[in-house]
């Protein structure tokens, strides 16, 4: 339809209904023409189908069936669409002629493509899309899909207000930062929590409002071994810290991670090993990894079939 992919608020349901109704009415007109002319050989003997062809076909029912079939095959709606059309028509006699084509369209569309039109648009626009029905190799774990390096972190007691502002400017594409402590370089990073980008911006705004200088040190009192109070030269970020973020063990299966992302609507999770941070999994990273794993699996199947 015309509005598919156009950057205007046009929607997809109404155009799909219109196109499907036009196609269904065209099929109804064809059946009506066959009924009127009786040009087909198998229609010459009326004794074979006396009840079916005794009355002319209802073009409205054909249009309704075509609209619901196209909408079901494109958006993968089944039960909700059946109830919707039953409420619109308020006709119990049209329930079975609507339900059967919807089920058939759903089965055929799922066989042709595993994703709906909405998921395909998300993939084309580069947005993360996790299909709940997608499954990968059960032996794959969080270590196989996590981002092990290259993600920004906030170290305890090693940042100033100016350095945090620089961190926000240099990592625009990231929506949060793990809070870690690392006493010795090249040693495991102990995870103390997670701070989102919005909370960190709110913390810096509060620090500016309280007239803290750019070189004022920032710390997390919950991560310190010895508690201390906020001074004029130090700013406490503990009220903005999420000290119980979503964490997963490094041996968690990827299928379980996908289920948690879909059911809990997660945007991130931290991968830990014995309390130490070893990686981060975001929705973008997980969707890209699952897509690449699916493509490599398809390529392997094709190679096996070719050989």
CSV table of C-alpha atoms in Angstrom, one decimal:
chain,number,residue,atom,x,y,z
A,1,UNK,CA,0.0,0.0,0.0
A,2,UNK,CA,1.0,3.6,-0.4
A,3,UNK,CA,1.6,4.5,3.2
A,4,UNK,CA,4.0,1.6,3.9
A,5,UNK,CA,7.4,3.0,4.7
A,6,UNK,CA,6.3,6.7,4.2
A,7,UNK,CA,7.4,9.0,7.0
A,8,UNK,CA,3.9,10.4,7.5
A,9,UNK,CA,1.3,9.3,10.1
A,10,UNK,CA,-0.8,7.3,7.7
A,11,UNK,CA,-0.9,3.9,9.5
A,12,UNK,CA,-1.1,0.4,8.0
A,13,UNK,CA,-4.3,-1.1,9.2
A,14,UNK,CA,-6.8,1.0,7.2
A,15,UNK,CA,-4.8,0.8,3.9
A,16,UNK,CA,-4.5,-3.0,4.3
A,17,UNK,CA,-8.2,-3.2,5.0
A,18,UNK,CA,-9.0,-1.1,1.9
A,19,UNK,CA,-6.6,-3.1,-0.4
A,20,UNK,CA,-7.9,-6.4,1.0
A,21,UNK,CA,-11.5,-5.4,0.5
A,22,UNK,CA,-10.9,-4.4,-3.1
A,23,UNK,CA,-9.2,-7.7,-3.8
A,24,UNK,CA,-12.0,-9.6,-2.1
A,25,UNK,CA,-14.7,-7.7,-4.0
A,26,UNK,CA,-12.8,-8.4,-7.3
A,27,UNK,CA,-12.9,-12.1,-6.5
A,28,UNK,CA,-16.6,-11.7,-5.6
A,29,UNK,CA,-17.3,-10.0,-8.9
A,30,UNK,CA,-15.5,-12.9,-10.7
A,31,UNK,CA,-17.7,-15.4,-8.9
A,32,UNK,CA,-20.8,-13.4,-9.7
A,33,UNK,CA,-19.8,-13.3,-13.3
A,34,UNK,CA,-19.4,-17.1,-13.3
A,35,UNK,CA,-22.8,-17.4,-11.6
A,36,UNK,CA,-24.5,-15.1,-14.0
A,37,UNK,CA,-23.1,-16.4,-17.3
A,38,UNK,CA,-22.6,-20.0,-16.2
A,39,UNK,CA,-19.9,-20.3,-18.8
A,40,UNK,CA,-17.9,-22.8,-16.8
A,41,UNK,CA,-18.3,-26.4,-17.7
A,42,UNK,CA,-18.5,-27.6,-14.1
A,43,UNK,CA,-21.3,-25.1,-13.4
A,44,UNK,CA,-23.6,-26.3,-16.2
A,45,UNK,CA,-25.0,-29.2,-14.1
A,46,UNK,CA,-26.9,-27.4,-11.4
A,47,UNK,CA,-27.8,-30.6,-9.7
A,48,UNK,CA,-24.2,-30.9,-8.3
A,49,UNK,CA,-24.4,-27.7,-6.3
A,50,UNK,CA,-28.0,-26.7,-6.0
A,51,UNK,CA,-27.7,-24.8,-2.8
A,52,UNK,CA,-24.4,-23.1,-3.3
A,53,UNK,CA,-25.3,-21.4,-6.7
A,54,UNK,CA,-29.0,-20.9,-6.2
A,55,UNK,CA,-28.4,-17.4,-4.9
A,56,UNK,CA,-25.9,-14.8,-6.2
A,57,UNK,CA,-22.8,-14.3,-4.1
A,58,UNK,CA,-22.7,-11.6,-1.5
A,59,UNK,CA,-20.0,-9.1,-2.6
A,60,UNK,CA,-19.9,-7.5,0.9
A,61,UNK,CA,-18.9,-10.8,2.5
A,62,UNK,CA,-16.2,-11.3,-0.1
A,63,UNK,CA,-14.9,-7.8,0.6
A,64,UNK,CA,-14.9,-8.4,4.3
A,65,UNK,CA,-13.1,-11.8,4.0
A,66,UNK,CA,-10.5,-10.2,1.7
A,67,UNK,CA,-9.9,-7.3,4.1
A,68,UNK,CA,-9.5,-9.5,7.2
A,69,UNK,CA,-7.3,-12.1,5.3
A,70,UNK,CA,-4.8,-9.5,4.1
A,71,UNK,CA,-4.7,-7.8,7.5
A,72,UNK,CA,-4.2,-11.1,9.3
A,73,UNK,CA,-1.4,-12.3,6.9
A,74,UNK,CA,0.4,-9.0,7.2
A,75,UNK,CA,0.1,-8.2,10.9
A,76,UNK,CA,-0.2,-11.8,12.2
A,77,UNK,CA,-3.4,-11.0,14.1
A,78,UNK,CA,-5.8,-13.9,14.6
A,79,UNK,CA,-8.1,-14.0,17.6
A,80,UNK,CA,-8.2,-10.2,18.1
A,81,UNK,CA,-9.0,-9.6,14.5
A,82,UNK,CA,-11.8,-12.2,14.5
A,83,UNK,CA,-13.4,-10.5,17.5
A,84,UNK,CA,-12.9,-7.1,16.0
A,85,UNK,CA,-14.6,-8.0,12.8
A,86,UNK,CA,-17.4,-9.8,14.6
A,87,UNK,CA,-18.1,-6.7,16.6
A,88,UNK,CA,-18.0,-4.5,13.5
A,89,UNK,CA,-20.4,-6.7,11.5
A,90,UNK,CA,-22.6,-7.9,14.4
A,91,UNK,CA,-23.4,-10.9,12.3
A,92,UNK,CA,-22.9,-14.4,13.8
A,93,UNK,CA,-23.4,-16.0,10.3
A,94,UNK,CA,-20.2,-14.4,9.0
A,95,UNK,CA,-18.0,-15.7,11.9
A,96,UNK,CA,-17.0,-18.9,10.2
A,97,UNK,CA,-16.3,-17.4,6.8
A,98,UNK,CA,-14.1,-14.9,8.5
A,99,UNK,CA,-12.3,-17.2,10.9
A,100,UNK,CA,-11.2,-19.8,8.4
A,101,UNK,CA,-9.5,-17.4,6.0
A,102,UNK,CA,-7.8,-15.7,8.9
A,103,UNK,CA,-6.3,-19.0,10.1
A,104,UNK,CA,-5.2,-19.9,6.6
A,105,UNK,CA,-3.6,-16.5,6.1
A,106,UNK,CA,-1.8,-16.8,9.4
A,107,UNK,CA,-0.4,-20.2,8.6
A,108,UNK,CA,0.7,-19.3,5.0
A,109,UNK,CA,2.3,-16.0,6.1
A,110,UNK,CA,4.2,-17.7,9.0
A,111,UNK,CA,5.5,-20.3,6.5
A,112,UNK,CA,6.7,-17.6,4.1
A,113,UNK,CA,8.2,-15.2,6.7
A,114,UNK,CA,8.9,-15.4,10.4
A,115,UNK,CA,8.4,-11.7,11.0
A,116,UNK,CA,5.4,-9.4,10.5
A,117,UNK,CA,5.4,-6.1,8.6
A,118,UNK,CA,6.0,-4.1,11.8
A,119,UNK,CA,9.1,-6.2,12.7
A,120,UNK,CA,10.4,-5.9,9.2
A,121,UNK,CA,10.1,-2.1,9.4
A,122,UNK,CA,12.0,-2.1,12.6
A,123,UNK,CA,14.7,-4.2,11.0
A,124,UNK,CA,14.9,-1.9,8.0
A,125,UNK,CA,15.2,1.2,10.2
A,126,UNK,CA,18.0,-0.4,12.3
A,127,UNK,CA,15.9,-0.7,15.5
A,128,UNK,CA,16.4,-3.7,17.8
A,129,UNK,CA,13.7,-6.3,17.2
A,130,UNK,CA,13.5,-9.6,19.2
A,131,UNK,CA,11.1,-12.1,17.9
A,132,UNK,CA,9.7,-14.2,20.8
A,133,UNK,CA,9.5,-17.3,18.5
A,134,UNK,CA,13.2,-17.0,17.4
A,135,UNK,CA,15.5,-19.7,18.9
A,136,UNK,CA,19.2,-20.2,18.7
A,137,UNK,CA,21.6,-23.0,19.5
A,138,UNK,CA,20.9,-24.1,23.2
A,139,UNK,CA,24.6,-24.3,23.8
A,140,UNK,CA,25.2,-20.6,23.3
A,141,UNK,CA,25.5,-18.6,26.5
A,142,UNK,CA,25.8,-14.9,27.5
A,143,UNK,CA,29.5,-14.9,26.8
A,144,UNK,CA,28.8,-15.5,23.1
A,145,UNK,CA,26.6,-12.5,22.6
A,146,UNK,CA,27.8,-10.0,25.2
A,147,UNK,CA,29.8,-6.8,24.6
A,148,UNK,CA,33.0,-7.5,26.4
A,149,UNK,CA,34.9,-4.3,25.7
A,150,UNK,CA,34.2,-0.8,24.2
A,151,UNK,CA,31.4,0.1,26.5
A,152,UNK,CA,31.8,3.2,28.8
A,153,UNK,CA,31.9,2.7,32.6
A,154,UNK,CA,31.8,4.9,35.6
A,155,UNK,CA,34.6,4.1,38.1
A,156,UNK,CA,34.0,4.7,41.8
A,157,UNK,CA,35.9,7.7,43.3
A,158,UNK,CA,37.8,8.4,40.0
A,159,UNK,CA,35.6,11.0,38.3
A,160,UNK,CA,35.0,14.7,38.6
A,161,UNK,CA,32.0,16.6,37.4
A,162,UNK,CA,33.9,17.7,34.3
A,163,UNK,CA,35.0,14.2,33.5
A,164,UNK,CA,31.4,12.9,33.8
A,165,UNK,CA,30.2,15.7,31.5
A,166,UNK,CA,32.9,14.6,29.0
A,167,UNK,CA,31.8,11.0,29.4
A,168,UNK,CA,28.2,12.0,28.5
A,169,UNK,CA,29.3,14.0,25.4
A,170,UNK,CA,31.6,11.2,24.1
A,171,UNK,CA,29.0,8.4,24.5
A,172,UNK,CA,25.8,9.8,23.1
A,173,UNK,CA,24.7,6.4,21.8
A,174,UNK,CA,24.8,4.8,25.3
A,175,UNK,CA,21.8,5.0,27.6
A,176,UNK,CA,23.5,3.9,30.8
A,177,UNK,CA,26.8,3.1,32.5
A,178,UNK,CA,27.9,0.3,34.9
A,179,UNK,CA,29.5,1.6,38.1
A,180,UNK,CA,32.6,-0.5,38.9
A,181,UNK,CA,35.7,-0.4,41.0
A,182,UNK,CA,39.1,-1.6,39.9
A,183,UNK,CA,41.9,-1.4,42.3
A,184,UNK,CA,44.6,-2.7,40.0
A,185,UNK,CA,44.8,-2.3,36.3
A,186,UNK,CA,44.0,-5.4,34.2
A,187,UNK,CA,42.1,-6.9,37.2
A,188,UNK,CA,38.4,-7.9,37.3
A,189,UNK,CA,36.0,-5.0,37.8
A,190,UNK,CA,33.7,-5.3,40.8
A,191,UNK,CA,30.2,-4.2,39.9
A,192,UNK,CA,28.5,-1.9,42.3
A,193,UNK,CA,25.4,-0.9,40.3
A,194,UNK,CA,24.2,0.9,37.2
A,195,UNK,CA,23.4,4.6,36.5
A,196,UNK,CA,21.3,5.6,33.5
A,197,UNK,CA,22.1,8.5,31.3
A,198,UNK,CA,19.0,10.5,32.5
A,199,UNK,CA,20.0,10.1,36.1
A,200,UNK,CA,23.5,11.1,35.5
A,201,UNK,CA,22.4,14.2,33.7
A,202,UNK,CA,20.0,15.0,36.6
A,203,UNK,CA,22.9,14.5,39.0
A,204,UNK,CA,25.1,17.0,37.1
A,205,UNK,CA,22.3,19.5,37.0
A,206,UNK,CA,21.9,19.2,40.7
A,207,UNK,CA,25.6,19.6,41.3
A,208,UNK,CA,25.6,22.8,39.1
A,209,UNK,CA,22.6,24.1,41.1
A,210,UNK,CA,24.5,23.6,44.3
A,211,UNK,CA,27.4,25.5,42.9
A,212,UNK,CA,29.9,22.6,42.8
A,213,UNK,CA,33.0,23.3,40.7
A,214,UNK,CA,34.0,21.3,37.6
A,215,UNK,CA,36.9,19.8,39.4
A,216,UNK,CA,34.8,18.6,42.3
A,217,UNK,CA,35.2,14.9,42.9
A,218,UNK,CA,32.3,12.5,42.6
A,219,UNK,CA,31.9,9.4,44.7
A,220,UNK,CA,29.4,6.7,45.7
A,221,UNK,CA,29.0,6.4,49.4
A,222,UNK,CA,27.3,3.0,49.0
A,223,UNK,CA,30.5,1.6,47.3
A,224,UNK,CA,32.9,3.0,49.9
A,225,UNK,CA,34.2,0.8,52.6
A,226,UNK,CA,34.3,3.7,55.1
A,227,UNK,CA,31.1,5.9,54.9
A,228,UNK,CA,31.7,9.6,54.6
A,229,UNK,CA,29.5,12.7,54.3
A,230,UNK,CA,29.2,15.1,51.4
A,231,UNK,CA,31.6,18.0,51.5
A,232,UNK,CA,31.9,21.2,49.5
A,233,UNK,CA,34.5,19.7,47.2
A,234,UNK,CA,32.9,16.2,46.8
A,235,UNK,CA,29.5,15.3,45.4
A,236,UNK,CA,27.7,12.1,46.4
A,237,UNK,CA,26.1,10.2,43.4
A,238,UNK,CA,24.5,7.4,45.5
A,239,UNK,CA,20.9,8.7,45.3
A,240,UNK,CA,21.1,8.4,41.5
A,241,UNK,CA,22.6,4.9,41.6
A,242,UNK,CA,20.7,1.7,40.9
A,243,UNK,CA,22.4,-0.7,43.2
A,244,UNK,CA,20.4,-3.7,42.1
A,245,UNK,CA,20.6,-3.8,38.3
A,246,UNK,CA,19.7,-6.7,36.1
A,247,UNK,CA,22.6,-9.1,36.3
A,248,UNK,CA,23.1,-12.5,34.7
A,249,UNK,CA,25.7,-15.2,35.1
A,250,UNK,CA,28.1,-15.7,32.2
A,251,UNK,CA,26.7,-19.2,31.6
A,252,UNK,CA,23.1,-18.1,31.1
A,253,UNK,CA,21.7,-19.5,27.9
A,254,UNK,CA,20.9,-17.0,25.1
A,255,UNK,CA,17.3,-18.3,24.7
A,256,UNK,CA,16.7,-17.6,28.4
A,257,UNK,CA,18.1,-14.1,27.9
A,258,UNK,CA,15.9,-13.4,25.0
A,259,UNK,CA,12.8,-14.5,27.0
A,260,UNK,CA,13.8,-12.2,29.8
A,261,UNK,CA,14.3,-9.3,27.5
A,262,UNK,CA,10.9,-9.9,25.9
A,263,UNK,CA,8.9,-10.6,29.1
A,264,UNK,CA,10.5,-7.9,31.3
A,265,UNK,CA,11.0,-5.4,28.5
A,266,UNK,CA,14.6,-5.0,29.3
A,267,UNK,CA,17.0,-2.6,27.6
A,268,UNK,CA,20.2,-3.9,29.2
A,269,UNK,CA,21.7,-6.5,31.5
A,270,UNK,CA,25.1,-6.9,33.1
A,271,UNK,CA,27.0,-10.1,32.7
A,272,UNK,CA,29.0,-11.1,35.8
A,273,UNK,CA,31.3,-13.8,36.9
A,274,UNK,CA,31.9,-14.2,40.6
A,275,UNK,CA,30.6,-10.7,41.2
A,276,UNK,CA,32.9,-9.1,38.6
A,277,UNK,CA,31.7,-7.4,35.5
A,278,UNK,CA,32.8,-9.1,32.3
A,279,UNK,CA,30.4,-7.7,29.8
A,280,UNK,CA,27.1,-5.9,28.9
A,281,UNK,CA,24.2,-7.1,26.8
A,282,UNK,CA,21.9,-4.4,25.4
A,283,UNK,CA,18.8,-4.9,23.2
A,284,UNK,CA,20.7,-3.7,20.2
A,285,UNK,CA,23.6,-6.0,20.8
A,286,UNK,CA,21.3,-9.0,21.4
A,287,UNK,CA,19.2,-8.4,18.3
A,288,UNK,CA,22.3,-8.0,16.1
A,289,UNK,CA,23.9,-11.1,17.6
A,290,UNK,CA,20.7,-13.2,17.2
A,291,UNK,CA,20.3,-12.0,13.6
A,292,UNK,CA,24.0,-12.8,12.7
A,293,UNK,CA,23.7,-16.2,14.4
A,294,UNK,CA,20.5,-16.9,12.4
A,295,UNK,CA,22.2,-15.9,9.1
A,296,UNK,CA,25.2,-18.1,9.9
A,297,UNK,CA,23.0,-21.0,10.7
A,298,UNK,CA,21.1,-20.6,7.5
A,299,UNK,CA,24.4,-20.4,5.6
A,300,UNK,CA,25.5,-23.6,7.3
A,301,UNK,CA,22.3,-25.4,6.4
A,302,UNK,CA,22.7,-24.3,2.8
A,303,UNK,CA,26.3,-25.5,2.7
A,304,UNK,CA,25.2,-28.9,4.1
A,305,UNK,CA,22.4,-29.1,1.5
A,306,UNK,CA,24.8,-28.2,-1.3
A,307,UNK,CA,27.4,-30.8,-0.3
